[in-house]
Coordinates of C-alpha atoms in Angstrom, one line a residue:
M1 CA 2.2 13.0 5.6
E2 CA 5.4 14.9 4.9
T3 CA 6.3 15.9 1.3
G4 CA 9.0 17.8 -0.3
S5 CA 12.7 17.4 -0.7
L6 CA 15.4 17.8 2.0
E7 CA 16.1 21.3 0.9
E8 CA 12.4 22.3 1.1
T9 CA 11.9 20.9 4.6
G10 CA 15.2 21.7 6.1
A11 CA 15.6 18.2 7.5
P12 CA 19.1 17.0 8.1
A13 CA 20.6 14.8 5.4
D14 CA 20.6 11.7 7.7
R15 CA 16.9 11.9 8.5
P16 CA 14.6 10.6 5.7
V17 CA 11.6 12.6 4.6
W18 CA 8.7 10.1 4.9
R19 CA 5.7 10.2 2.5
G20 CA 2.4 8.5 3.1
L21 CA -0.1 6.9 0.8
R22 CA -3.1 8.6 -0.8
P23 CA -6.5 8.3 1.1
G24 CA -8.0 6.8 -2.1
L25 CA -6.2 3.5 -1.4
L26 CA -8.1 3.3 2.0
R27 CA -11.4 4.0 0.2
V28 CA -10.7 1.3 -2.4
R29 CA -9.9 -1.3 0.3
R30 CA -12.9 -0.4 2.4
L31 CA -15.2 -0.5 -0.7
L32 CA -13.9 -4.0 -1.4
L33 CA -14.6 -4.9 2.2
V34 CA -18.2 -3.8 2.0
V35 CA -18.8 -5.6 -1.3
W36 CA -17.3 -8.9 -0.1
T37 CA -19.2 -8.6 3.3
G38 CA -22.5 -8.3 1.4
V39 CA -21.6 -11.3 -0.8
L40 CA -20.6 -13.4 2.3
A41 CA -23.6 -12.4 4.3
I42 CA -26.0 -13.4 1.5
A43 CA -24.0 -16.6 0.9
A44 CA -24.1 -17.5 4.7
G45 CA -27.7 -16.4 5.5
L46 CA -29.8 -17.2 2.5
P47 CA -29.1 -21.0 2.1
L48 CA -29.3 -21.6 5.8
G49 CA -32.5 -19.5 6.2
L50 CA -34.2 -21.3 3.3
L51 CA -33.0 -24.8 3.9
V52 CA -32.7 -25.2 7.7
G53 CA -34.9 -22.5 9.1
P54 CA -35.1 -18.7 9.7
A55 CA -33.3 -19.0 13.0
W56 CA -30.2 -20.2 11.2
A57 CA -30.1 -17.1 9.1
V58 CA -28.5 -15.3 12.0
W59 CA -25.2 -16.6 10.6
A60 CA -25.6 -13.8 8.0
L61 CA -24.6 -11.4 10.8
L62 CA -21.1 -12.9 11.2
P63 CA -19.6 -11.3 8.1
P64 CA -20.8 -7.7 9.0
V65 CA -19.4 -8.1 12.5
A66 CA -16.1 -9.2 11.1
A67 CA -16.2 -6.4 8.6
A68 CA -16.7 -3.8 11.3
W69 CA -13.5 -5.0 13.0
C70 CA -11.6 -5.1 9.7
W71 CA -12.8 -1.6 8.8
R72 CA -10.6 -0.2 11.7
L73 CA -7.7 -2.5 10.9
L74 CA -7.6 -1.3 7.3
G75 CA -7.3 2.3 8.6
R76 CA -4.4 1.4 10.9
N77 CA -2.7 -0.6 8.1
W78 CA -3.1 2.3 5.6
R79 CA -1.5 4.7 8.1
S80 CA 1.5 2.4 8.7
W81 CA 2.6 2.6 5.0
R82 CA 5.2 5.2 4.1
Y83 CA 8.3 5.6 2.0
A84 CA 11.3 7.8 1.8
E85 CA 13.9 8.5 -0.8
R86 CA 17.5 8.9 0.5
A87 CA 20.7 9.6 -1.3
D88 CA 21.7 5.9 -1.9
D89 CA 18.5 3.9 -1.3
L90 CA 14.7 3.8 -1.0
L91 CA 13.1 3.0 2.3
I92 CA 9.6 1.4 2.5
C93 CA 8.1 1.0 5.9
R94 CA 4.8 -0.8 6.7
G95 CA 3.0 -2.9 9.3
V96 CA 1.1 -2.4 12.6
L97 CA 2.0 -5.3 14.8
W98 CA 5.0 -6.6 12.8
R99 CA 6.8 -3.6 11.4
E100 CA 8.7 -4.2 8.3
E101 CA 11.2 -1.8 6.8
T102 CA 12.6 -2.6 3.3
V103 CA 15.8 -0.8 2.2
V104 CA 16.5 -1.0 -1.6
P105 CA 19.8 0.4 -2.7
Y106 CA 19.4 2.2 -6.0
G107 CA 22.3 0.3 -7.6
R108 CA 20.6 -3.1 -7.0
M109 CA 17.3 -2.2 -8.8
Q110 CA 16.8 -4.1 -12.0
L111 CA 13.3 -3.1 -12.9
V112 CA 10.8 -0.5 -11.7
E113 CA 7.1 -1.1 -12.7
V114 CA 4.1 1.2 -12.4
T115 CA 0.8 -0.7 -12.5
S116 CA -2.8 0.4 -12.2
G117 CA -5.8 -1.9 -12.4
P118 CA -9.3 -0.8 -13.4
L119 CA -10.4 -0.1 -9.8
E120 CA -7.1 1.8 -9.1
R121 CA -7.6 3.9 -12.2
R122 CA -11.1 4.8 -11.2
F123 CA -9.7 6.1 -7.9
E124 CA -6.7 7.7 -9.6
L125 CA -4.1 5.3 -7.9
A126 CA -1.0 3.5 -9.1
T127 CA 1.4 1.0 -7.6
V128 CA 5.2 1.1 -7.9
Q129 CA 7.0 -2.2 -7.7
L130 CA 10.7 -2.6 -7.5
H131 CA 12.5 -5.7 -8.7
T132 CA 16.0 -6.6 -7.6
A133 CA 18.2 -9.7 -8.1
A134 CA 16.9 -11.1 -4.7
A135 CA 13.7 -12.9 -5.4
A136 CA 12.5 -12.4 -1.8
T137 CA 12.5 -8.6 -2.0
D138 CA 9.0 -7.2 -1.5
A139 CA 9.5 -3.6 -2.5
T140 CA 6.0 -2.4 -3.5
I141 CA 4.4 1.0 -2.8
P142 CA 0.7 1.0 -3.4
G143 CA -1.8 3.9 -3.5
L144 CA 0.3 6.5 -5.2
D145 CA -0.9 9.4 -7.4
P146 CA -0.2 8.2 -11.0
A147 CA 1.9 11.3 -11.6
E148 CA 3.9 10.7 -8.4
A149 CA 4.3 7.0 -9.4
E150 CA 5.7 7.9 -12.8
R151 CA 8.0 10.5 -11.3
L152 CA 9.3 8.0 -8.7
R153 CA 9.8 5.4 -11.5
D154 CA 11.8 7.8 -13.6
R155 CA 13.9 9.0 -10.6
L156 CA 14.6 5.4 -9.4
T157 CA 15.5 4.3 -12.9
E158 CA 17.8 7.2 -13.3
L159 CA 19.5 6.7 -9.9
G160 CA 19.7 2.9 -10.5
Q161 CA 21.5 3.4 -13.8
A162 CA 23.9 5.9 -12.2
R163 CA 24.7 3.7 -9.2
S164 CA 25.0 0.4 -11.1
A165 CA 27.6 1.9 -13.5
G166 CA 30.1 1.8 -10.6
L167 CA 29.5 -1.9 -9.9

C-alpha cells in the first residue's frame, strides 16, 4: 500500500499514487462471514436433523465449506481495492475477475459523504461516497481510517468547488 503525495514519493506527475484499504475492512467482512455461516449451518442442520433424521444433519456442513472458499475470495477482493488522487480527478479501482476503474473528475462531484455504521465505528472504519450528476456512478471507497475519510472529503469538496467554478 503506497501512501504520500507525489512530492514525497518522487513519482512522475502522470503516474497515480495508489492507496489501499485498511485491514480492518477485511476483518469486518470475515467476521460477518463467520457469523452468517454459523446461522446458516444451524438453520440447515437443526431442522433436518430433528425432523428427518440425523443423517440429514450433514447439510449443516455445506455453509462452512462455502465459507472456507469465501474466506479466500474476501482477501482477494480486499486487496483489489485502491484509490488515487490525481490533479484533475479521483481514480477508484476494484475487482478481481472483472476489473473496474472509476474516474471521477473533481468538477463533476456534487456531494461527498462520509458514513460509518456501528460495526464500522467499532473497527475504526469509514466509507467515502461520491455523488455526481450521473446516477450510475458508483464511486465509493470503503474501509478508510475516519481521519483519512474526513481529509479526503474536505480535499475533494475543495477541489470540486474550485473546478466547478470554471464550468
